[in-house]
Short mmCIF file of C-alpha atoms and ligand atoms in Angstrom, two decimals:
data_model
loop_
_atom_site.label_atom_id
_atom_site.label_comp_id
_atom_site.label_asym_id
_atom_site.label_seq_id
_atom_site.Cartn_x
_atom_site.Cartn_y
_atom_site.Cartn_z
CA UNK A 1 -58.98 29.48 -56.88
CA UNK A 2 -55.92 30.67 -58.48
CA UNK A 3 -55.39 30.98 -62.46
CA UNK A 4 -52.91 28.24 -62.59
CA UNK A 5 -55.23 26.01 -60.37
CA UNK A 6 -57.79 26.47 -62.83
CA UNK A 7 -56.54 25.93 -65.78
CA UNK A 8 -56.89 22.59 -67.91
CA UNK A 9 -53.17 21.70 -69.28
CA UNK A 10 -54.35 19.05 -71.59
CA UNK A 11 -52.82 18.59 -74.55
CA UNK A 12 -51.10 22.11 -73.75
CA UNK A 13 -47.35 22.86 -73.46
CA UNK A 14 -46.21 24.48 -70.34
CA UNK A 15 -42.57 26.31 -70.57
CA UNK A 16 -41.91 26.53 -66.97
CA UNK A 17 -39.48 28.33 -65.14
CA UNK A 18 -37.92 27.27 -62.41
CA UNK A 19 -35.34 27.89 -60.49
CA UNK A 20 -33.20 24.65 -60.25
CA UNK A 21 -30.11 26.97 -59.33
CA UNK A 22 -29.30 24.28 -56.12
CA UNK A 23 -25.79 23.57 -54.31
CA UNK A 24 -23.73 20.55 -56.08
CA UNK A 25 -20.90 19.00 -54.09
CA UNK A 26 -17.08 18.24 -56.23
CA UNK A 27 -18.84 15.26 -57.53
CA UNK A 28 -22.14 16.99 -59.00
CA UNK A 29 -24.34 15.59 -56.21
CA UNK A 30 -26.89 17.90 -54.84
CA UNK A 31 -26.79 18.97 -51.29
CA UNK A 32 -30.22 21.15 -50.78
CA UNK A 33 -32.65 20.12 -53.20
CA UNK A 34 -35.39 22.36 -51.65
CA UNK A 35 -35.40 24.20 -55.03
CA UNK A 36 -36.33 21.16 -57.02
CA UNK A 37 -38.65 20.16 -54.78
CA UNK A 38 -40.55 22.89 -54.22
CA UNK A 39 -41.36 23.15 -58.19
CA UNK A 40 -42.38 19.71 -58.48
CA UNK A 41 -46.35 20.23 -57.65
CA UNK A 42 -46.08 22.23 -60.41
CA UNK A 43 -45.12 19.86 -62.71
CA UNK A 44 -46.99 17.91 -61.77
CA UNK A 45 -50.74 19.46 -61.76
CA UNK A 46 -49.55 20.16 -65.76
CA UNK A 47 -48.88 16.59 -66.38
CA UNK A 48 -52.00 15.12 -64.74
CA UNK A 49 -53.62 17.71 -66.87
CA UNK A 50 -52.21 15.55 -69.82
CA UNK A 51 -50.34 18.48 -70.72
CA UNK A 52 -46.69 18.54 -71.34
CA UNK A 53 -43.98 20.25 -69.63
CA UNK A 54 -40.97 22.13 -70.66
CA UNK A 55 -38.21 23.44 -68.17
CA UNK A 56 -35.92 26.21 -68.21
CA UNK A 57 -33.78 27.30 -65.63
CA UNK A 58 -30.57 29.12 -64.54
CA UNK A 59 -27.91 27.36 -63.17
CA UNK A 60 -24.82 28.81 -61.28
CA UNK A 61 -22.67 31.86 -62.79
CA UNK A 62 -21.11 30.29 -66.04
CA UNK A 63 -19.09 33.54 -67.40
CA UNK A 64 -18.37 32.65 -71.24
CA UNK A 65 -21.03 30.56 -72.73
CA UNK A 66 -21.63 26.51 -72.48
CA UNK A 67 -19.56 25.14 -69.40
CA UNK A 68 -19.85 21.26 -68.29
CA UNK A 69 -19.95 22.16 -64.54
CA UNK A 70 -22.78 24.38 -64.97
CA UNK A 71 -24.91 21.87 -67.05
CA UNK A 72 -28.42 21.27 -65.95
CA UNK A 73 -27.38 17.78 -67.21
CA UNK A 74 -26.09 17.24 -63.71
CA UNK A 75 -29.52 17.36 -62.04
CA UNK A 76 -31.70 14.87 -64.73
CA UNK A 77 -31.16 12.08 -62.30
CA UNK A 78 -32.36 13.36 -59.63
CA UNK A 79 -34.80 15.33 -61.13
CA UNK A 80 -36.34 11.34 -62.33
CA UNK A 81 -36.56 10.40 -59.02
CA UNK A 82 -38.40 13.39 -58.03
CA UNK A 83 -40.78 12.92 -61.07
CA UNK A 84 -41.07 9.22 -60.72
CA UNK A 85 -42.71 7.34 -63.65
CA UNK A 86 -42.44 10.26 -66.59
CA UNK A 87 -40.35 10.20 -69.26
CA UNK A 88 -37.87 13.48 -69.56
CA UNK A 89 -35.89 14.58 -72.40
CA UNK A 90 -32.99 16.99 -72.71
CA UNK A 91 -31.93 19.81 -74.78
CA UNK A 92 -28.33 20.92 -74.32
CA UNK A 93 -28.98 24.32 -76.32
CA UNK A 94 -32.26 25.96 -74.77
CA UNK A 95 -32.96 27.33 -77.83
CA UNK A 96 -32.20 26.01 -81.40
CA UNK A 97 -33.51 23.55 -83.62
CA UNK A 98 -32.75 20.84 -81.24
CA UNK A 99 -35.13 22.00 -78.82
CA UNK A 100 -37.86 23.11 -81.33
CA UNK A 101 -37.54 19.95 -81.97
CA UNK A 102 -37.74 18.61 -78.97
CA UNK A 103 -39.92 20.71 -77.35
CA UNK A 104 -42.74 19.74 -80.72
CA UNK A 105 -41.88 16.26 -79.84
CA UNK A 106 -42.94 16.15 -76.18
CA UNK A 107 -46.16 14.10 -75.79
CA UNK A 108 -48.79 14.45 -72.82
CA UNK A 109 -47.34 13.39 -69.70
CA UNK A 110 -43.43 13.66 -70.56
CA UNK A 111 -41.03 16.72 -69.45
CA UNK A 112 -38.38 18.45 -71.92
CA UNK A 113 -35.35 19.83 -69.56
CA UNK A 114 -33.43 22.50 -71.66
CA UNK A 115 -30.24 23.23 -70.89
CA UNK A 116 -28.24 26.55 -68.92
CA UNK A 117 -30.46 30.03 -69.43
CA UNK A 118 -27.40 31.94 -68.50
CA UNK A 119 -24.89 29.68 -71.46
CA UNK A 120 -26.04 32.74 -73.32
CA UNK A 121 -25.45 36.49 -72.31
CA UNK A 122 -28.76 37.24 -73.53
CA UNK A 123 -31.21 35.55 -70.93
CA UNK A 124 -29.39 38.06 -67.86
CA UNK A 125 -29.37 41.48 -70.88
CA UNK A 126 -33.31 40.80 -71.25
CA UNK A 127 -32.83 40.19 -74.81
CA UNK A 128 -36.06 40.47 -76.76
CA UNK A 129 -35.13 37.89 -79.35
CA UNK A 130 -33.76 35.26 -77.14
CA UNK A 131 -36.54 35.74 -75.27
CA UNK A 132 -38.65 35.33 -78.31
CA UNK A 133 -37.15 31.92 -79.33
CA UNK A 134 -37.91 31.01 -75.86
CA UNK A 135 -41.47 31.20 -76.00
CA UNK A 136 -41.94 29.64 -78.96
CA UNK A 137 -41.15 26.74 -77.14
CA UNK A 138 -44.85 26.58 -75.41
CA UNK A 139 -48.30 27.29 -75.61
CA UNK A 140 -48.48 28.81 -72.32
CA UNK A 141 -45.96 30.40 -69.96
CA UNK A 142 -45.67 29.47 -65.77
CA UNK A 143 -43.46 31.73 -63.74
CA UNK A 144 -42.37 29.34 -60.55
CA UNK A 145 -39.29 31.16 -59.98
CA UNK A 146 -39.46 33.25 -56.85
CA UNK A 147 -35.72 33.38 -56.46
CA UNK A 148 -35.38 35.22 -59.95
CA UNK A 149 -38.24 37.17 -59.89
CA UNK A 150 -36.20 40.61 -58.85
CA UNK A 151 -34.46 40.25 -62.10
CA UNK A 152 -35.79 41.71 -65.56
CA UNK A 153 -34.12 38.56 -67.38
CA UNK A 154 -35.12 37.13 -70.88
CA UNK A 155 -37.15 34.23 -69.34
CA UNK A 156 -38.36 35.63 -66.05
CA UNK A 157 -39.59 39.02 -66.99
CA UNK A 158 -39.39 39.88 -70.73
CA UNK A 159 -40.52 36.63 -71.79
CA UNK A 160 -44.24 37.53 -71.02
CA UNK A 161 -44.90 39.90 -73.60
CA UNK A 162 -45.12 37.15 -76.16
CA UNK A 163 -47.92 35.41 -74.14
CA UNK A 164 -51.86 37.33 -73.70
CA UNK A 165 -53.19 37.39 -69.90
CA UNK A 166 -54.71 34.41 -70.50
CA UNK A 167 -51.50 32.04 -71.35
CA UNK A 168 -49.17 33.60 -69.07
CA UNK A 169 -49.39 32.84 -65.00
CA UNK A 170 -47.53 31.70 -61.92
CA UNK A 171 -47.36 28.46 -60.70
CA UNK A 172 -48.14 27.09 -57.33
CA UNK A 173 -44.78 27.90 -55.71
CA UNK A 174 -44.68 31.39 -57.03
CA UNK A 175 -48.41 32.31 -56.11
CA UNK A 176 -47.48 31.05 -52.68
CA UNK A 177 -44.37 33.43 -52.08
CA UNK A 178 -46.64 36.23 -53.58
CA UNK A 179 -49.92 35.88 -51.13
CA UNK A 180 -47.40 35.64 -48.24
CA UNK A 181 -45.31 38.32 -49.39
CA UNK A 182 -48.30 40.52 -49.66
CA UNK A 183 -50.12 39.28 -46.20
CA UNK A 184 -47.26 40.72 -45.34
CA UNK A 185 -46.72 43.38 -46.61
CA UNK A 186 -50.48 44.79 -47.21
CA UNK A 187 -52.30 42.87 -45.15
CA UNK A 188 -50.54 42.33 -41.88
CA UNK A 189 -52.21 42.24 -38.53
CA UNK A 190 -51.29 44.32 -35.76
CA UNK A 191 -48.82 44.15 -33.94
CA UNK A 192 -46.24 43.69 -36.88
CA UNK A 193 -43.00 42.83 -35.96
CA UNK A 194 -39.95 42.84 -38.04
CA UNK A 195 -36.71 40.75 -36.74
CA UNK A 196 -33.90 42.05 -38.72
CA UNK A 197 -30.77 40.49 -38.71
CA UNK A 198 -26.95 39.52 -40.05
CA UNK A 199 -23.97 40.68 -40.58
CA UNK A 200 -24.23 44.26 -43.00
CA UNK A 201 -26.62 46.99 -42.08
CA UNK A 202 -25.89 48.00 -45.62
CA UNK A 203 -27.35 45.30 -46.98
CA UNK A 204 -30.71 45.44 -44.82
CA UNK A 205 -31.22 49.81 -44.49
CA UNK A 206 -33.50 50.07 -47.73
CA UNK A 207 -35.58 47.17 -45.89
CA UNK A 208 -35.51 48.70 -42.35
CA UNK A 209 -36.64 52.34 -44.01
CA UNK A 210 -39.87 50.82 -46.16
CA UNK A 211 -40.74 48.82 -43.09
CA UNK A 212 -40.59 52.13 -41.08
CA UNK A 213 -43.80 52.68 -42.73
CA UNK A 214 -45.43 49.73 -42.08
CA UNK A 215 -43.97 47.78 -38.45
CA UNK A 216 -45.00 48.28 -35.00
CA UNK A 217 -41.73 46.98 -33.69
CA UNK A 218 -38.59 46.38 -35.56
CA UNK A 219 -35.69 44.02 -33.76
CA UNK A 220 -32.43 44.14 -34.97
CA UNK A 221 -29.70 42.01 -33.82
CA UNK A 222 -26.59 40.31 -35.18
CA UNK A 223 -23.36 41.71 -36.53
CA UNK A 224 -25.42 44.93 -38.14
CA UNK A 225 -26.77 45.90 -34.31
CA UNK A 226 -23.30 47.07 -33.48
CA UNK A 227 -23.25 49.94 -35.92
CA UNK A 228 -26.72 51.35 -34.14
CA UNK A 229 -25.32 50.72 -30.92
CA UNK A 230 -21.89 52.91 -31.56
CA UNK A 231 -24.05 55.28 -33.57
CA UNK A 232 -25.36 55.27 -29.72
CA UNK A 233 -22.20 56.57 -28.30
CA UNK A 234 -22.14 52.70 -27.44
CA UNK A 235 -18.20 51.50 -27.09
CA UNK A 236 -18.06 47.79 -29.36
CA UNK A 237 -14.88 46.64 -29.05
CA UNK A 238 -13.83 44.88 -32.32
CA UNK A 239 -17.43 44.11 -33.28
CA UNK A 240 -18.25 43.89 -36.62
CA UNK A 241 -19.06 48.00 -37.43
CA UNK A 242 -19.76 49.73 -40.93
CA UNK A 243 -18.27 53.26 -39.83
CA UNK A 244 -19.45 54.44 -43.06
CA UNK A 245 -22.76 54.05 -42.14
CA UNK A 246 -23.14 55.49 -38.63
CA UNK A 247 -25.16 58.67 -39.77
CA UNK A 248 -27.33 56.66 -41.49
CA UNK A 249 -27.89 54.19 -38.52
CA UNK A 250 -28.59 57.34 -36.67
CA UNK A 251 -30.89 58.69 -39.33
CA UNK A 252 -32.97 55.65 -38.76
CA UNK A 253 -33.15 55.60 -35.54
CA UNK A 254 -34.46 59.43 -35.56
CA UNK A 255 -37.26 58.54 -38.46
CA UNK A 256 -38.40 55.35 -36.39
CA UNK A 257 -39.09 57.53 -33.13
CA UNK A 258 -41.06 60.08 -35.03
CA UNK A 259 -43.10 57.15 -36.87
CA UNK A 260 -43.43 55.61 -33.47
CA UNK A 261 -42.08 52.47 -35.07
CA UNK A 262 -40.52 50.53 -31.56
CA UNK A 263 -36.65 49.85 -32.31
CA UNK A 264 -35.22 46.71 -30.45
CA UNK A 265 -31.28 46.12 -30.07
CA UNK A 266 -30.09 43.52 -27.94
CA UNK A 267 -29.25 45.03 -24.10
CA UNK A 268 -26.19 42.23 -24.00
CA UNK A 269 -24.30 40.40 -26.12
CA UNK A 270 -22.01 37.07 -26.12
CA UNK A 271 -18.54 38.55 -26.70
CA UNK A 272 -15.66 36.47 -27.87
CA UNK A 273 -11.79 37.61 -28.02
CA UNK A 274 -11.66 36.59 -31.65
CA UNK A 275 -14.19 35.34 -34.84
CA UNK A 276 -13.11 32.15 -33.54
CA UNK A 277 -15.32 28.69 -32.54
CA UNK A 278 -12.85 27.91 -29.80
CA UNK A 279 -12.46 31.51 -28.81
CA UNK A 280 -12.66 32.57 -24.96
CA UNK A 281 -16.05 33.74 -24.26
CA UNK A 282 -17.81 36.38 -22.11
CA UNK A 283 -21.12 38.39 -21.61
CA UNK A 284 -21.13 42.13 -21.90
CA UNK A 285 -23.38 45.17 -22.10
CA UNK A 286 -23.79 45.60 -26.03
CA UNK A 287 -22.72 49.56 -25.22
CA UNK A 288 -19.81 48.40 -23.29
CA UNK A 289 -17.76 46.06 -25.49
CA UNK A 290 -13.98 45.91 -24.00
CA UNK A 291 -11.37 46.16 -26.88
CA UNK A 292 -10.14 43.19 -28.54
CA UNK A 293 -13.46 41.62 -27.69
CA UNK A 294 -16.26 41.48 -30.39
CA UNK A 295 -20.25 40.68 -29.74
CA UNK A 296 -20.88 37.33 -31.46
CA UNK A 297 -24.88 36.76 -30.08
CA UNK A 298 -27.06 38.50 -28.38
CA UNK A 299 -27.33 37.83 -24.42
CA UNK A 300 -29.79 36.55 -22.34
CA UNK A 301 -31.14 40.08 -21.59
CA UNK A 302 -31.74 40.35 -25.25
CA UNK A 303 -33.35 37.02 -25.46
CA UNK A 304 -35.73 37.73 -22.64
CA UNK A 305 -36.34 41.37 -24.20
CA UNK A 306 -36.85 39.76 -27.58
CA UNK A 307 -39.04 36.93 -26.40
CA UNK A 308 -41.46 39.45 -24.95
CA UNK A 309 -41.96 41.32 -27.89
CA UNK A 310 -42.18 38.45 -30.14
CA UNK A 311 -44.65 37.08 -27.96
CA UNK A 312 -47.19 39.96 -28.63
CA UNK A 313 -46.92 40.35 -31.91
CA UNK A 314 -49.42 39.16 -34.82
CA UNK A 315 -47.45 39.08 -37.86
CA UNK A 316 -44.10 38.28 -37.74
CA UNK A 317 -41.54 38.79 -40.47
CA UNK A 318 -37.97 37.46 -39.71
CA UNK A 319 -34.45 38.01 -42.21
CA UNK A 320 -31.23 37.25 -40.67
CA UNK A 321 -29.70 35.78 -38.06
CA UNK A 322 -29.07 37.14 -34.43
CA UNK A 323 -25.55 36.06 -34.19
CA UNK A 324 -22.82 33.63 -36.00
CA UNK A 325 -25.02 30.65 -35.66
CA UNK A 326 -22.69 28.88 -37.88
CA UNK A 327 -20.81 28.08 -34.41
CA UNK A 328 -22.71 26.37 -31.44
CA UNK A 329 -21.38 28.92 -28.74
CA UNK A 330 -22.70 31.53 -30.38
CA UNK A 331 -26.11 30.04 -31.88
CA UNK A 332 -28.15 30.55 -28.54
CA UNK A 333 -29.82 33.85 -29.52
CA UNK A 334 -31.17 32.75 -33.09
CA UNK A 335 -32.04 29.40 -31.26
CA UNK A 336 -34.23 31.18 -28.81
CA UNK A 337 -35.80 33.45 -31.12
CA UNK A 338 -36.56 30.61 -33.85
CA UNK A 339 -37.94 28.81 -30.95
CA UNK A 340 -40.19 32.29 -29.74
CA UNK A 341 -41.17 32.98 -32.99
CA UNK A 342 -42.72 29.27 -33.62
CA UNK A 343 -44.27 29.60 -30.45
CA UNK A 344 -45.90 32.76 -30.99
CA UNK A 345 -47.32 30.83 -34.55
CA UNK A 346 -48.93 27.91 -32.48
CA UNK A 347 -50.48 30.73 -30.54
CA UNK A 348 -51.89 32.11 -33.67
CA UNK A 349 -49.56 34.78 -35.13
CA UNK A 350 -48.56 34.62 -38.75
CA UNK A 351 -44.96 34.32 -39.46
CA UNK A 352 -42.90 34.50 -42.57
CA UNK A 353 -39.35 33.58 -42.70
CA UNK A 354 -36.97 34.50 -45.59
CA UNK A 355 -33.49 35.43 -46.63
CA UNK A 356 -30.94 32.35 -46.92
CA UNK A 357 -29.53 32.55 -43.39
CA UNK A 358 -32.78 32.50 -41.11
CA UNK A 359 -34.20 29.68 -43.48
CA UNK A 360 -31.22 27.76 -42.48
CA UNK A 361 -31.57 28.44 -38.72
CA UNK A 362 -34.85 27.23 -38.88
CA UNK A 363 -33.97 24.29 -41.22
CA UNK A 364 -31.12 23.82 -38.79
CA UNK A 365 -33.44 23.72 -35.69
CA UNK A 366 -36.06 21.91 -37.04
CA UNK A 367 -38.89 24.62 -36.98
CA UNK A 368 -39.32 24.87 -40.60
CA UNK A 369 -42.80 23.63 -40.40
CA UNK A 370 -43.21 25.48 -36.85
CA UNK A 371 -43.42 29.10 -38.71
CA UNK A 372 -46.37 29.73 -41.34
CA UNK A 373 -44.50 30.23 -44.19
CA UNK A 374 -40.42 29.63 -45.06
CA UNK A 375 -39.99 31.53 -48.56
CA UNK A 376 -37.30 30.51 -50.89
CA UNK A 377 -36.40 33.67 -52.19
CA UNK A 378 -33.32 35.66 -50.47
CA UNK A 379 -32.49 38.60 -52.56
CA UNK A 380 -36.01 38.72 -54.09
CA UNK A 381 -37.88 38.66 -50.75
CA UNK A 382 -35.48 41.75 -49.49
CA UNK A 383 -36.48 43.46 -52.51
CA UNK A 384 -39.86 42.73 -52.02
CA UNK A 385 -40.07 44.02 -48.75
CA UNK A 386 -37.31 47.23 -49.22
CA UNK A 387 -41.13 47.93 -51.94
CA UNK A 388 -39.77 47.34 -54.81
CA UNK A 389 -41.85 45.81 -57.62
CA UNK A 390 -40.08 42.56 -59.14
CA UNK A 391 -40.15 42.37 -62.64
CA UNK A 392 -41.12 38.98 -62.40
CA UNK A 393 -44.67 39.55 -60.80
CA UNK A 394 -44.90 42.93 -62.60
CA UNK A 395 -44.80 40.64 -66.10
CA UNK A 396 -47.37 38.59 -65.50
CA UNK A 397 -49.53 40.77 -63.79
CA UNK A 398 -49.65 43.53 -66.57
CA UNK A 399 -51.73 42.73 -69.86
P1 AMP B 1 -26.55 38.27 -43.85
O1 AMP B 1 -26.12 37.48 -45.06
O2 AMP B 1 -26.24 39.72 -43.91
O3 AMP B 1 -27.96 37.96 -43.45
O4 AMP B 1 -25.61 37.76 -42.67
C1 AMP B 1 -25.58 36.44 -42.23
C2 AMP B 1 -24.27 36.22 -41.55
O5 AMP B 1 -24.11 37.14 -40.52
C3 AMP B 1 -24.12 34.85 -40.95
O6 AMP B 1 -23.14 34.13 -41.64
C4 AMP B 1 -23.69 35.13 -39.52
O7 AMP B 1 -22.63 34.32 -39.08
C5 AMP B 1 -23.23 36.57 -39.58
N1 AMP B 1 -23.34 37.25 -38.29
C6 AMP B 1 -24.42 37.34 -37.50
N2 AMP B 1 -24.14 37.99 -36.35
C7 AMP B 1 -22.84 38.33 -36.42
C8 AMP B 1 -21.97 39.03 -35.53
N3 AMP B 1 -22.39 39.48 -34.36
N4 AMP B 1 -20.70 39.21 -35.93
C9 AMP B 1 -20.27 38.74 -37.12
N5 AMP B 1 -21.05 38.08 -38.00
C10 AMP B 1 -22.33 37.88 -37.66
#
């Protein structure tokens, strides 16, 4: 059993953080509240503890201090109806007298919400005295904030120092993103297949280099496959291309054949005469792209090609999608891989999804609970996996 599991909250106050940093529509409603949700068991095992529970979070980019649209006030309603019968208070400083107060106030069973982390320049700096005031809040300190745990920020990183091993831990949310990280990562069964996808090969080449060292297969498809493909000699058309990066997409493919690390780009793509969901469509060779035509999924060659490999492998690790899924015509390829990719699960492979766009092609096909693990963290699980360690994990694993 985990640390947090077995721990007694009672009559202990838990400064949690969270990450509440969800979407709000023009009239502050929320439109994903996956974040919120997936802190509440959390919560939750503190206040059946009969401990108390105090929440801090980040919340959008405010630039200059305090800003109404970026108050955490926005989400107390909803955050009731997610906690049902308990009563929760709010602080609109996060630190302060009001909050001390507050925050000594809070009874067994209630919840103290504090206001905006980021209203003060300090929480993103890692300031040592905000972070300070911070935990003085609580008795004991809960890291549930996956999405934040890359950064070295007052009260996801530097925080921890003011708590000994025994008061500081992650909650249930954060321990599950780390086991699956690390199955992952350390642990993974052979064959291990990465699926690699999106629109910048920039953005993905520290990942696609660390899992060099690790993968049996890596597939890459989406916008980023076209840079490989004319680092090929391949003719693209007006695909999306970083020319900047061509030696490097070479460079990669060089270091993967002498790791014997099997590199998959799609055969065919879907080609479209502009970035356009009413655009005339065609199928091409992805090395034979005519001009003023641009790759916009990956063909059905691909898809069969992809299936196959899928289908063999053991652990399965997918980021990004395989084309601009956004728009029906061209959301067949991350369709059929989502689909592949649950299969292979049911047939007893372990899969981990992460990275914002693949979480919502599986959300969006209805395979979230198909694949063994969806994380919540985008540009922490990249960083994860590109072997970095995230000063979030690092805190509260180090005494
Ligand atoms: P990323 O944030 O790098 O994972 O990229 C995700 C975005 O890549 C999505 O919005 C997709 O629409 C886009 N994308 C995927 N394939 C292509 C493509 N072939 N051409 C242009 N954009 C693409």
């Amino acid at each position: 059993m985990s640390q947090f599991s077995q721990h007694n909250f009672k009559n202990q106050k838990a400064l949690i953080r969270v990450d509440f940093n969800v979407p709000l529509d023009e009239h502050f409603n929320i439109t994903d509240d996956t974040r919120m949700k997936s802190a509440i068991l959390t919560i939750k095992k503190v206040l059946s503890d009969g401990g108390s529970v105090i929440l801090m979070s980040h919340f959008g980019r405010p630039k200059n201090g305090p800003e109404g649209k970026f108050s955490l006030k926005h989400l107390l309603p909803h955050l009731q109806e997610l906690l049902g019968d308990v009563k929760i208070a709010f602080a609109d400083d996060c630190i302060g007298n009001d909050a001390q107060q507050k925050a000594h106030d809070l009874k067994p069973g209630e919840v103290l919400l504090l206001e905006n982390l980021r209203f003060y320049k300090e929480e993103e700096k890692g300031d040592e005295a905000f972070a300070k005031k911070l935990s003085e809040l609580g008795d004991i300190y809960v890291n549930d904030a996956f999405g934040t745990a890359h950064r070295a920020h007052a009260s996801t990183a530097v925080i921890a120092k003011y708590f000994s091993a025994d008061k500081k831990m992650f909650g249930l949310l954060m321990e599950a993103e780390v086991a699956n990280a690390e199955k992952v990562m350390h642990k993974s069964e052979k064959p291990f297949l990465a699926i690699i996808g999106g629109a910048k090969v920039s953005d993905k080449i520290l990942i696609i280099e660390n899992l060099l060292e690790r993968a049996t297969d890596i597939i890459i498809g989406g916008g980023m496959a076209y840079t490989f493909m004319k680092a090929m000699g391949g003719k693209i058309g007006n695909s999306l291309c970083e020319d900047d990066r061509l030696d490097k997409a070479s460079e990669l493919l060089k270091k993967a054949e002498e790791k014997g690390v099997c590199i998959h780009l799609p055969a065919d793509s879907i080609i479209a005469d502009k970035f356009d969901a009413a655009a005339n469509i065609s199928g091409a060779l992805s090395n034979d792209i005519p001009d003023g035509w641009m790759g916009l999924d990956i063909g059905e060659m691909a898809c069969e090609t992809f299936k196959g490999v899928i289908h063999h492998s053991k652990t399965i690790l997918w980021n990004g999608p395989m084309g601009v899924f956004e728009m029906k015509n061209f959301q067949h390829g991350t369709k059929t891989i989502a689909l592949a990719v649950a299969e292979a699960t049911a047939n007893g492979a372990f899969s981990l999804v992460g990275g914002g766009d693949s979480v919502a092609a599986v959300n969006e096909f209805d395979l979230a609970d198909k694949v063994s693990y969806v994380s919540t963290g985008g540009g922490a699980l990249l960083e994860y996996f590109e072997g970095k360690e995230l000063p979030g994990i690092k805190a509260i694993r180090e005494s």
